[in-house]
Short mmCIF file of C-alpha atoms (C1' of nucleotides) in Angstrom, two decimals:
data_model
loop_
_atom_site.label_atom_id
_atom_site.label_comp_id
_atom_site.label_asym_id
_atom_site.label_seq_id
_atom_site.Cartn_x
_atom_site.Cartn_y
_atom_site.Cartn_z
CA MET W 1 178.55 193.74 167.84
CA ASN W 2 179.21 190.49 169.22
CA ALA W 3 180.94 189.29 166.20
CA ASP W 4 184.34 188.71 167.32
CA GLY W 5 186.15 188.45 170.25
CA SER W 6 185.04 191.71 171.61
CA GLY W 7 181.89 192.99 172.98
CA LYS W 8 179.94 191.49 175.85
CA ILE W 9 178.35 188.91 176.30
CA CYS W 10 174.25 189.12 175.91
CA SER W 11 172.10 187.00 178.21
CA ILE W 12 168.36 186.77 178.06
CA ARG W 13 166.45 185.34 180.22
CA LEU W 14 163.21 183.71 178.66
CA ALA W 15 160.05 182.44 180.53
CA LEU W 16 158.14 179.59 179.16
CA GLN W 17 154.56 178.27 179.97
CA THR W 18 153.91 174.82 179.58
CA GLU W 19 153.45 174.01 175.96
CA GLN W 20 155.25 177.07 174.82
CA ARG W 21 157.40 176.73 171.92
CA LEU W 22 160.84 178.15 171.04
CA ILE W 23 161.95 177.88 167.33
CA VAL W 24 165.20 177.02 166.97
CA THR W 25 165.79 176.33 162.96
CA ASP W 26 167.69 178.77 161.03
CA ASP W 27 169.13 180.25 164.10
CA VAL W 28 171.71 181.69 161.77
CA ASP W 29 173.49 183.66 164.33
CA GLY W 30 173.31 181.24 167.15
CA HIS W 31 172.48 181.00 170.18
CA LEU W 32 173.18 179.00 173.25
CA PHE W 33 170.71 178.10 175.82
CA TYR W 34 170.62 176.76 179.09
CA VAL W 35 167.93 175.42 181.16
CA ALA W 36 167.63 177.51 184.81
CA GLN W 37 164.44 175.61 185.41
CA GLY W 38 161.82 173.35 183.82
CA LEU W 39 162.07 170.14 181.24
CA VAL W 40 162.22 171.02 177.46
CA LEU W 41 162.24 168.59 174.35
CA LEU W 42 163.76 169.09 171.07
CA GLU W 43 161.14 168.69 168.69
CA ALA W 44 162.19 168.63 164.54
CA ARG W 45 160.21 167.30 161.24
CA VAL W 46 161.92 163.85 159.98
CA GLY W 47 161.00 162.83 157.30
CA SER W 48 157.37 163.33 155.42
CA ASP W 49 154.91 164.28 157.94
CA GLN W 50 156.14 162.77 161.42
CA ARG W 51 157.30 164.88 164.54
CA ARG W 52 160.28 163.12 166.19
CA VAL W 53 161.18 163.84 170.01
CA LEU W 54 165.20 163.99 169.51
CA ASP W 55 166.30 165.31 172.95
CA ILE W 56 165.28 165.98 176.52
CA LEU W 57 166.95 168.66 178.23
CA PHE W 58 167.09 168.82 181.63
CA GLU W 59 167.73 171.39 184.42
CA GLY W 60 171.23 172.15 183.91
CA ASP W 61 171.23 171.59 180.52
CA ALA W 62 173.24 173.47 177.83
CA PHE W 63 171.96 173.33 174.44
CA PRO W 64 173.47 175.67 171.11
CA THR W 65 171.30 175.40 168.65
CA CYS W 66 173.88 174.37 166.19
CA GLU W 67 173.06 171.38 167.29
CA ALA W 68 170.02 171.51 165.55
CA ARG W 69 171.37 172.73 162.34
CA GLY W 70 169.82 170.66 159.13
CA LEU W 71 166.74 169.80 160.96
CA PRO W 72 163.41 171.06 159.45
CA GLU W 73 161.08 172.81 161.83
CA ALA W 74 163.51 172.33 164.97
CA VAL W 75 161.79 173.51 168.26
CA LEU W 76 161.96 173.57 171.91
CA VAL W 77 159.12 172.53 173.59
CA ALA W 78 158.36 173.51 177.30
CA ALA W 79 156.81 170.35 179.08
CA ARG W 80 156.35 172.01 182.15
CA ALA W 81 157.16 175.94 183.21
CA THR W 82 160.29 176.79 182.24
CA GLU W 83 163.12 179.46 182.85
CA LEU W 84 166.14 179.37 179.92
CA MET W 85 168.91 181.37 179.29
CA ARG W 86 169.69 182.19 176.08
CA TYR W 87 173.37 183.88 175.43
CA ARG W 88 174.98 185.42 172.46
CA PRO W 89 177.54 184.38 171.05
CA ALA W 90 176.80 181.03 170.36
CA GLY W 91 180.34 180.04 170.79
CA ILE W 92 181.64 178.87 174.13
CA ASP W 93 184.47 179.37 172.99
CA ARG W 94 183.90 182.77 172.95
CA ILE W 95 182.09 183.12 176.09
CA GLY W 96 185.09 181.25 177.59
CA ARG W 97 187.10 184.38 176.30
CA LEU W 98 184.70 187.28 177.88
CA ASP W 99 183.93 185.70 180.43
CA PRO W 100 185.83 182.50 181.92
CA GLU W 101 183.48 181.77 184.62
CA LEU W 102 180.63 181.38 183.06
CA GLY W 103 182.11 179.53 180.04
CA ALA W 104 183.64 176.60 182.35
CA ARG W 105 180.21 176.15 183.94
CA MET W 106 178.51 176.19 180.23
CA HIS W 107 181.50 173.77 179.38
CA ARG W 108 180.87 171.13 181.81
CA ALA W 109 176.74 171.27 181.22
CA LEU W 110 177.53 170.43 177.38
CA GLY W 111 180.22 168.06 178.21
CA ASN W 112 177.50 166.34 180.77
CA ARG W 113 174.84 166.53 178.47
CA ASN W 114 176.62 165.17 175.03
CA ALA W 115 177.95 162.38 177.94
CA ARG W 116 174.09 161.69 178.12
CA ARG W 117 173.52 162.02 174.34
CA THR W 118 176.29 159.49 173.61
CA LEU W 119 174.00 156.80 175.89
CA HIS W 120 170.50 157.82 174.53
CA VAL W 121 172.57 156.86 171.40
CA ALA W 122 173.09 153.40 173.02
CA THR W 123 169.75 153.13 174.52
CA LEU W 124 168.50 153.11 171.12
CA GLY W 125 170.91 150.60 170.03
CA GLU W 126 168.51 148.19 172.54
CA THR W 127 166.35 145.77 170.35
CA SER W 128 164.36 145.55 173.56
CA ALA W 129 161.27 147.94 174.01
CA ASP W 130 161.94 147.15 177.96
CA ALA W 131 164.74 147.90 177.85
CA ARG W 132 164.81 150.93 175.76
CA LEU W 133 162.15 152.46 178.95
CA ALA W 134 163.77 150.96 181.80
CA ASP W 135 166.89 153.26 180.59
CA PHE W 136 164.55 155.85 179.97
CA LEU W 137 163.37 155.78 183.59
CA VAL W 138 166.73 155.49 185.06
CA GLU W 139 167.20 158.54 183.30
CA ALA W 140 164.58 160.46 184.39
CA GLY W 141 164.76 159.15 187.63
CA LEU W 142 168.25 160.93 188.15
CA ALA W 143 167.43 163.67 187.18
CA LEU W 144 163.80 164.80 188.44
CA SER W 145 164.36 162.63 191.93
CA GLU W 146 166.43 161.63 194.98
CA PRO W 147 165.78 158.15 196.59
CA ALA W 148 163.28 159.04 199.62
CA ILE W 149 164.95 159.03 203.10
CA GLY W 150 165.21 154.92 204.18
CA THR W 151 163.32 153.29 201.04
CA PRO W 152 165.00 152.87 197.65
CA VAL W 153 161.74 154.85 196.46
CA ARG W 154 161.57 157.56 193.76
CA GLY W 155 158.60 159.78 192.44
CA PHE W 156 158.64 162.14 190.12
CA ASP W 157 156.08 164.22 187.37
CA LEU W 158 157.18 163.40 184.27
CA PRO W 159 154.93 165.74 182.13
CA LEU W 160 155.30 164.27 179.17
CA THR W 161 152.81 162.46 176.95
CA ARG W 162 153.27 158.45 176.04
CA GLU W 163 153.47 159.42 172.67
CA GLN W 164 156.43 162.15 173.16
CA ILE W 165 157.98 159.46 175.51
CA ALA W 166 157.61 156.63 172.88
CA SER W 167 159.21 159.13 170.14
CA TYR W 168 162.11 159.55 172.23
CA LEU W 169 162.61 155.94 172.67
CA ALA W 170 161.57 155.27 169.10
CA LEU W 171 158.98 153.41 169.96
CA ASN W 172 155.62 152.74 169.75
CA PRO W 173 152.58 154.69 171.47
CA ASP W 174 150.95 151.32 171.93
CA THR W 175 153.98 149.20 173.07
CA LEU W 176 155.12 151.86 175.06
CA SER W 177 152.05 151.92 177.02
CA ARG W 178 152.24 147.56 176.79
CA VAL W 179 155.65 148.33 178.67
CA PHE W 180 154.42 150.44 181.12
CA THR W 181 151.87 147.70 182.18
CA ARG W 182 154.27 144.78 182.25
CA PHE W 183 155.98 147.21 184.51
CA ARG W 184 153.51 148.12 186.74
CA GLN W 185 152.38 144.16 187.04
CA ARG W 186 155.92 143.33 188.03
CA GLY W 187 155.90 145.73 190.80
CA ILE W 188 158.75 147.73 189.74
CA ILE W 189 157.01 151.33 189.34
CA GLU W 190 153.06 152.59 189.77
CA THR W 191 151.75 155.50 187.44
CA ASN W 192 149.25 158.06 188.58
CA GLY W 193 148.57 160.06 185.59
CA ARG W 194 152.15 161.35 184.89
CA HIS W 195 153.42 161.19 188.41
CA ILE W 196 155.98 158.38 188.40
CA ASP W 197 156.95 156.52 191.45
CA ILE W 198 159.54 153.94 190.65
CA ARG W 199 159.54 151.29 193.73
CA ASP W 200 161.85 148.49 192.86
CA TRP W 201 165.07 150.67 191.53
CA GLY W 202 166.85 147.66 191.86
CA GLY W 203 164.57 145.93 189.67
CA LEU W 204 164.63 148.60 187.04
CA CYS W 205 168.42 148.97 186.55
CA GLN W 206 168.66 145.16 186.12
CA SER W 207 166.36 145.70 183.18
CA SER W 208 168.53 148.57 182.11
CA PRO W 209 171.58 147.96 179.91
CA MET W 210 172.93 151.36 180.19
CA SER W 211 172.03 152.12 184.02
CA LYS W 212 175.26 151.41 185.42
CA SER W 213 176.96 153.97 182.90
CA LEU W 214 173.76 156.48 183.54
CA CYS W 215 174.16 156.30 187.62
CA ASP W 216 178.18 156.92 186.91
CA LEU W 217 177.24 159.50 184.68
CA ALA W 218 174.78 161.38 187.37
CA ALA W 219 177.37 160.87 190.25
CA ARG W 220 180.39 162.73 188.75
CA ALA W 221 177.92 165.20 187.27
CA THR W 222 177.48 166.42 190.75
CA ALA W 223 180.25 165.84 191.99
CA GLN W 224 181.92 168.13 188.89
CA LEU W 225 180.87 171.28 190.43
CA PRO W 226 183.55 171.51 193.64
CA GLN W 227 186.38 169.98 192.29
CA ALA W 228 186.50 171.34 189.09
CA ALA W 229 185.70 175.11 191.20
CA CYS W 230 188.45 173.24 193.57
CA ARG W 231 190.92 172.87 190.42
CA THR W 232 190.90 175.29 187.76
CA GLU W 233 189.00 178.22 189.47
CA LYS W 234 189.21 179.97 192.91
CA PHE W 235 186.44 178.09 194.91
CA SER W 236 183.40 180.34 194.54
CA GLN W 237 179.81 180.15 196.18
CA ALA W 238 178.56 181.72 192.93
CA SER W 239 179.53 178.77 190.61
CA HIS W 240 176.56 176.97 191.95
CA GLY W 241 173.91 178.99 190.02
CA ILE W 242 173.68 180.47 187.07
CA MET U 1 200.77 172.57 184.51
CA ASN U 2 197.79 173.27 182.25
CA ALA U 3 195.07 173.41 185.32
CA ASP U 4 193.74 177.19 184.59
CA GLY U 5 193.82 179.84 181.74
CA SER U 6 197.11 180.06 182.01
CA GLY U 7 199.92 177.85 180.20
CA LYS U 8 199.61 176.79 176.75
CA ILE U 9 197.74 174.26 174.78
CA CYS U 10 199.29 170.74 174.62
CA SER U 11 199.08 169.51 171.32
CA ILE U 12 200.30 166.08 170.02
CA ARG U 13 199.92 164.48 166.81
CA LEU U 14 199.24 160.62 166.81
CA ALA U 15 199.90 158.39 163.62
CA LEU U 16 197.14 155.25 164.15
CA GLN U 17 197.57 152.27 161.99
CA THR U 18 194.08 150.31 160.79
CA GLU U 19 192.18 148.79 164.25
CA GLN U 20 194.78 150.36 166.44
CA ARG U 21 193.06 151.25 169.26
CA LEU U 22 192.77 154.24 171.97
CA ILE U 23 191.48 154.05 175.17
CA VAL U 24 188.86 157.14 176.44
CA THR U 25 187.51 155.51 179.49
CA ASP U 26 188.42 157.60 182.70
CA ASP U 27 190.48 160.38 180.47
CA VAL U 28 189.95 162.30 183.60
CA ASP U 29 192.41 164.85 182.92
CA GLY U 30 190.16 165.16 178.96
CA HIS U 31 191.55 165.86 175.78
CA LEU U 32 190.24 166.72 172.71
CA PHE U 33 190.97 164.73 169.57
CA TYR U 34 190.84 165.87 166.08
CA VAL U 35 191.10 163.81 163.30
CA ALA U 36 193.02 165.14 160.75
CA GLN U 37 192.77 162.17 158.41
CA GLY U 38 190.94 158.93 158.63
CA LEU U 39 188.14 157.13 159.73
CA VAL U 40 187.45 156.70 163.28
CA LEU U 41 184.93 154.60 165.44
CA LEU U 42 183.59 155.05 168.91
CA GLU U 43 183.28 151.79 169.99
CA ALA U 44 181.54 151.07 173.99
CA ARG U 45 180.58 147.73 176.00
CA VAL U 46 176.57 148.11 176.31
CA GLY U 47 175.02 145.81 179.09
CA SER U 48 177.19 142.19 179.81
CA ASP U 49 178.71 141.49 176.75
CA GLN U 50 178.00 143.51 173.53
CA ARG U 51 180.16 146.12 171.87
CA ARG U 52 178.72 148.81 170.15
CA VAL U 53 179.76 151.31 167.49
CA LEU U 54 178.29 154.34 168.85
CA ASP U 55 179.64 157.34 166.46
CA ILE U 56 181.78 157.39 163.41
CA LEU U 57 184.22 160.76 163.25
CA PHE U 58 185.32 161.64 159.43
CA GLU U 59 188.22 163.52 158.47
CA GLY U 60 187.16 167.46 160.21
CA ASP U 61 185.62 165.83 163.11
CA ALA U 62 186.56 166.61 166.92
CA PHE U 63 185.94 164.59 169.56
CA PRO U 64 186.02 165.24 173.61
CA THR U 65 186.24 162.39 175.66
CA CYS U 66 184.19 163.88 178.06
CA GLU U 67 181.29 162.42 175.54
CA ALA U 68 182.41 159.08 176.73
CA ARG U 69 181.69 159.33 180.16
CA GLY U 70 180.31 156.69 182.15
CA LEU U 71 180.96 154.30 178.80
CA PRO U 72 182.42 151.15 179.95
CA GLU U 73 185.55 150.40 178.25
CA ALA U 74 185.11 153.07 175.68
CA VAL U 75 187.69 153.07 172.94
CA LEU U 76 188.10 155.04 169.46
CA VAL U 77 189.36 152.35 167.20
CA ALA U 78 191.11 153.50 163.43
CA ALA U 79 188.83 152.11 161.02
CA ARG U 80 191.75 152.57 158.55
CA ALA U 81 195.67 154.62 158.75
CA THR U 82 194.31 157.79 160.53
CA GLU U 83 195.99 160.70 161.96
CA LEU U 84 194.44 162.24 165.62
CA MET U 85 195.54 165.20 167.02
CA ARG U 86 195.41 165.41 170.65
CA TYR U 87 194.96 168.72 172.73
CA ARG U 88 194.91 169.98 176.00
CA PRO U 89 193.11 171.31 178.04
CA ALA U 90 190.10 169.16 176.62
CA GLY U 91 187.27 172.48 177.31
CA ILE U 92 187.40 174.80 173.97
CA ASP U 93 186.23 177.26 176.54
CA ARG U 94 189.82 177.10 177.39
CA ILE U 95 191.16 176.51 174.14
CA GLY U 96 189.81 179.28 172.83
CA ARG U 97 190.82 181.61 175.58
CA LEU U 98 195.05 180.25 174.96
CA ASP U 99 194.52 180.30 171.25
CA PRO U 100 191.57 181.89 169.57
CA GLU U 101 191.76 180.69 166.16
CA LEU U 102 192.09 176.89 167.64
CA GLY U 103 189.34 177.39 169.46
CA ALA U 104 186.98 178.75 166.84
CA ARG U 105 188.13 176.03 164.31
CA MET U 106 187.37 173.15 166.46
CA HIS U 107 184.56 174.59 167.87
CA ARG U 108 183.20 174.62 164.55
CA ALA U 109 184.08 170.95 164.05
CA LEU U 110 182.35 170.37 167.42
CA GLY U 111 179.22 172.06 166.07
CA ASN U 112 179.41 170.02 162.79
CA ARG U 113 179.49 166.42 164.42
CA ASN U 114 177.04 167.41 167.11
CA ALA U 115 174.66 168.54 164.32
CA ARG U 116 175.00 165.03 162.81
CA ARG U 117 174.94 163.37 165.86
CA THR U 118 171.47 164.57 166.37
CA LEU U 119 170.24 163.55 162.58
CA HIS U 120 171.65 160.21 163.91
CA VAL U 121 169.58 159.81 166.59
CA ALA U 122 166.47 160.32 164.22
CA THR U 123 167.71 158.30 161.80
CA LEU U 124 168.39 155.59 164.87
CA GLY U 125 164.41 156.15 165.22
CA GLU U 126 163.28 155.07 161.58
CA THR U 127 161.32 151.96 162.29
CA SER U 128 162.44 150.11 158.58
CA ALA U 129 166.15 148.89 158.06
CA ASP U 130 166.38 150.12 154.57
CA ALA U 131 165.57 153.78 155.67
CA ARG U 132 168.63 153.60 158.56
CA LEU U 133 170.96 151.74 155.62
CA ALA U 134 169.67 154.71 153.07
CA ASP U 135 170.69 157.39 155.73
CA PHE U 136 174.22 155.83 156.46
CA LEU U 137 175.05 155.55 152.59
CA VAL U 138 174.14 159.35 152.33
CA GLU U 139 176.35 160.58 155.57
CA ALA U 140 178.68 158.35 154.38
CA GLY U 141 178.83 159.56 150.69
CA LEU U 142 179.10 163.04 151.55
CA ALA U 143 181.63 162.95 153.79
CA LEU U 144 183.59 160.15 151.96
CA SER U 145 183.25 161.08 148.01
CA GLU U 146 182.10 164.19 146.01
CA PRO U 147 180.06 163.34 142.68
CA ALA U 148 182.08 161.91 139.68
CA ILE U 149 181.85 164.88 136.50
CA GLY U 150 179.22 164.13 134.72
CA THR U 151 177.43 161.46 136.64
CA PRO U 152 175.46 161.43 140.18
CA VAL U 153 178.07 158.49 140.93
CA ARG U 154 179.84 158.37 144.09
CA GLY U 155 182.27 156.10 145.01
CA PHE U 156 184.41 155.41 148.16
CA ASP U 157 185.98 152.72 150.75
CA LEU U 158 183.65 152.08 153.63
CA PRO U 159 186.30 150.04 155.77
CA LEU U 160 184.07 148.94 158.03
CA THR U 161 182.20 145.55 158.41
CA ARG U 162 178.87 144.88 158.24
CA GLU U 163 178.92 144.04 162.01
CA GLN U 164 180.81 147.43 162.27
CA ILE U 165 177.61 149.26 160.37
CA ALA U 166 175.25 147.31 161.55
CA SER U 167 175.88 147.99 164.99
CA TYR U 168 175.81 151.63 164.38
CA LEU U 169 172.59 151.25 163.03
CA ALA U 170 171.05 149.27 165.56
CA LEU U 171 170.57 146.30 163.42
CA ASN U 172 171.61 142.86 162.77
CA PRO U 173 173.84 142.14 160.71
CA ASP U 174 172.09 139.50 158.54
CA THR U 175 169.22 142.24 158.23
CA LEU U 176 171.76 144.63 157.14
CA SER U 177 173.15 142.16 154.37
CA ARG U 178 169.78 141.65 153.17
CA VAL U 179 169.12 145.65 152.67
CA PHE U 180 172.70 145.93 150.81
CA THR U 181 171.56 143.06 148.59
CA ARG U 182 167.92 144.96 148.21
CA PHE U 183 169.98 148.29 147.23
CA ARG U 184 171.73 146.10 144.87
CA GLN U 185 168.59 144.51 143.26
CA ARG U 186 167.20 147.69 142.58
CA GLY U 187 170.05 149.43 141.26
CA ILE U 188 170.82 152.00 143.87
CA ILE U 189 174.47 150.80 144.81
CA GLU U 190 177.14 148.36 143.78
CA THR U 191 179.28 146.89 146.32
CA ASN U 192 183.05 145.38 146.17
CA GLY U 193 184.41 144.20 149.03
CA ARG U 194 184.05 147.37 151.11
CA HIS U 195 184.32 149.86 148.04
CA ILE U 196 180.72 151.11 147.21
CA ASP U 197 179.37 153.31 144.28
CA ILE U 198 176.36 154.81 144.90
CA ARG U 199 175.03 154.83 141.03
CA ASP U 200 171.49 155.96 141.56
CA TRP U 201 172.23 159.03 144.07
CA GLY U 202 169.00 160.30 143.65
CA GLY U 203 167.21 157.10 144.25
CA LEU U 204 169.44 156.48 147.68
CA CYS U 205 168.11 160.28 148.52
CA GLN U 206 164.34 158.67 148.37
CA SER U 207 164.76 156.46 150.49
CA SER U 208 166.58 158.28 153.14
CA PRO U 209 164.47 159.99 155.19
CA MET U 210 167.09 162.21 156.32
CA SER U 211 168.71 163.02 153.09
CA LYS U 212 167.72 166.66 152.91
CA SER U 213 168.82 167.25 156.48
CA LEU U 214 172.23 165.80 155.61
CA CYS U 215 173.16 167.25 152.26
CA ASP U 216 171.75 170.74 153.93
CA LEU U 217 174.56 170.38 156.80
CA ALA U 218 177.22 169.06 154.47
CA ALA U 219 176.28 171.83 152.67
CA ARG U 220 177.10 174.88 155.40
CA ALA U 221 180.11 172.71 157.11
CA THR U 222 182.06 173.30 153.26
CA ALA U 223 180.14 177.04 153.62
CA GLN U 224 181.00 177.21 157.26
CA LEU U 225 184.61 177.96 156.83
CA PRO U 226 184.99 181.08 154.68
CA GLN U 227 181.63 182.73 156.24
CA ALA U 228 183.04 182.49 159.91
CA ALA U 229 186.61 183.36 158.57
CA CYS U 230 185.01 186.25 156.63
CA ARG U 231 182.68 187.38 159.62
CA THR U 232 184.72 186.33 162.75
CA GLU U 233 188.40 186.62 161.93
CA LYS U 234 190.53 187.93 159.28
CA PHE U 235 190.36 185.93 156.64
CA SER U 236 193.44 183.55 156.70
CA GLN U 237 194.49 180.75 154.54
CA ALA U 238 195.55 179.01 157.38
CA SER U 239 191.90 178.69 158.55
CA HIS U 240 192.01 175.80 156.21
CA GLY U 241 194.25 172.93 157.81
CA ILE U 242 194.95 172.56 161.22
"C1'" DC N 1 196.13 123.05 152.61
"C1'" DG N 2 193.23 124.08 156.64
"C1'" DT N 3 192.11 127.98 159.31
"C1'" DG N 4 189.31 131.82 160.34
"C1'" DT N 5 186.97 135.97 159.58
"C1'" DT N 6 183.54 138.08 156.85
"C1'" DG N 7 179.63 138.09 154.06
"C1'" DT N 8 175.08 136.02 151.90
"C1'" DT N 9 170.95 133.91 152.20
"C1'" DG N 10 166.80 130.64 153.82
"C1'" DA N 11 163.65 129.16 157.83
"C1'" DA N 12 161.14 129.62 161.56
"C1'" DC N 13 160.73 132.29 165.31
"C1'" DT N 14 159.63 136.37 168.18
"C1'" DG N 15 158.56 140.99 168.96
"C1'" DT N 16 157.02 145.28 167.23
"C1'" DC N 17 153.69 147.64 164.58
"C1'" DT N 18 148.92 148.83 162.85
"C1'" DC N 19 144.54 148.89 163.07
"C1'" DA N 20 140.33 149.25 166.07
"C1'" DA N 21 137.61 149.59 169.82
"C1'" DG N 22 136.93 150.60 174.21
"C1'" DG N 23 137.59 153.71 179.17
"C1'" DA N 24 139.16 157.45 182.00
"C1'" DC N 25 139.32 162.42 182.21
"C1'" DG N 26 138.69 167.30 181.60
"C1'" DG N 27 136.79 171.01 179.73
"C1'" DT N 28 132.97 173.52 177.54
"C1'" DG N 29 128.24 174.66 176.55
"C1'" DG N 30 123.21 173.73 177.27
"C1'" DC X 1 123.65 169.41 186.98
"C1'" DC X 2 124.74 166.65 182.47
"C1'" DA X 3 125.16 165.47 178.08
"C1'" DC X 4 128.73 166.29 174.76
"C1'" DC X 5 133.41 166.55 172.71
"C1'" DG X 6 138.27 166.13 172.55
"C1'" DT X 7 142.49 164.32 173.81
"C1'" DC X 8 145.23 160.85 176.10
"C1'" DC X 9 145.68 156.18 177.66
"C1'" DT X 10 145.03 151.25 177.49
"C1'" DT X 11 144.22 146.64 175.63
"C1'" DG X 12 143.28 142.67 171.68
"C1'" DA X 13 143.89 140.45 167.24
"C1'" DG X 14 146.29 140.00 163.44
"C1'" DA X 15 149.77 141.53 160.05
"C1'" DC X 16 154.48 142.28 159.28
"C1'" DA X 17 159.85 142.77 159.72
"C1'" DG X 18 163.81 142.41 162.04
"C1'" DT X 19 165.93 138.44 164.67
"C1'" DT X 20 167.58 133.84 165.16
"C1'" DC X 21 170.00 129.78 163.77
"C1'" DA X 22 172.05 127.50 160.90
"C1'" DA X 23 174.49 126.52 156.64
"C1'" DC X 24 177.37 127.62 152.95
"C1'" DA X 25 180.98 130.69 149.93
"C1'" DA X 26 184.50 133.65 149.42
"C1'" DC X 27 188.92 135.31 150.65
"C1'" DA X 28 192.75 136.47 153.44
"C1'" DC X 29 196.82 133.78 156.14
"C1'" DG X 30 199.81 130.98 157.80
#
DNA sequence: CGTGTTGTTGAACTGTCTCAAGGACGGTGG
DNA sequence: CCACCGTCCTTGAGACAGTTCAACAACACG
């Protein structure tokens, strides 16, 4: 029905509970997911028996299932209660033809996430475990929190196990735990269960080689919405929500 | 002129000589590049004074400059004589509106490359240097060569320095050289300058945790063109070239 | 022929990984 | 209420592998 340029966009809203999984391997038709709310991990099996967290989707991120092509047992895992939109056709080129505004929004979301993916590749190139965790905490802090008024402290819930974070950063969970301890001792962060308070944002950024890039990207992503609206579309209130 | 849905696609053909560079940082307008021929590296500065190879673009790959957002001093470097197509507008959603066939082709190219990027993230998660190089040689072998008739030997020119390969794999150049030596001693590869012959493709794949995924992806990418043409477009000869 | 780049290899170092043990916490059942 | 269990997190000691630094060979270039 939706195979070619004709037809309408088929969208479904999916409410996922924590730890609920969505298999995205062999999604031959192809879907485009959009994280309206929540936090999602892309996990897959690599090698013989290992599972790895290959990507983290924050609110506002778009994910086309074609990016998981070739990955065995690729699943989206809700790290917390999550609301997903699922679109067909998968191609934003075709979505853009059917609904230009939606296409533009998805395109921006995809561009931002892919830019962040590039930075993540750079992070994985860091040899030091401290640098990688610092990069990740900057990324998570920018996506999940705003600085508290009057102080540079940023607090957020990071509903991931140490094992998942370590997997995302290509580190050993034990090593990651040690780095967390070091950061705590240096007064950079405080942790309480899976809540993290970044008490010294400046110090964290000094330990994070990619911090400047990540902050740049986050600033442009927030600035992008109204800018793009002014340039490419009639300014519309609707362009903020999904 | 091209700011909204109206107007035409602006395309330019760029011929790059070996080592020629194209700055893609602060490309605010946004372009979409397509590698018609050749081999291109995405390099950027990370941290204070290090440069890193963050991605490799093979023939048929598409690259939107928005993926380099936030990266300081991001450049495309031609590893050999290369022919690039540069398109505006950058968004394939808009390209698809102006030229559905081109949009579909670019969308396929982007999907393939992003799937490969996901696999590369998985590769960087491998702790062993042998596994990472094996992954890379499988990736390069699939992209740059076909198995010789009657034998499983695959030969190709890989016009990258050891330093560039090491950077792409997040390894030390010295370490990489040692792994090359090991592979040579095990009879998996033969090297002659920057020409590589893979003499034992099966053995290489056994050392490469991602080999199955990479082969899957390559098979689908080549199968994709006619399939997609049958399903989504009138079958046209033109869909093979750019 | 000297120079600069690239690739290889050795020896020592450093940081991560591995394995094991123990603590903290929440859920379950008696 | 409390013992038990499983999961998650932390920490220590030792092994291991990649990194670093240095030296040298191969090669292209002017």
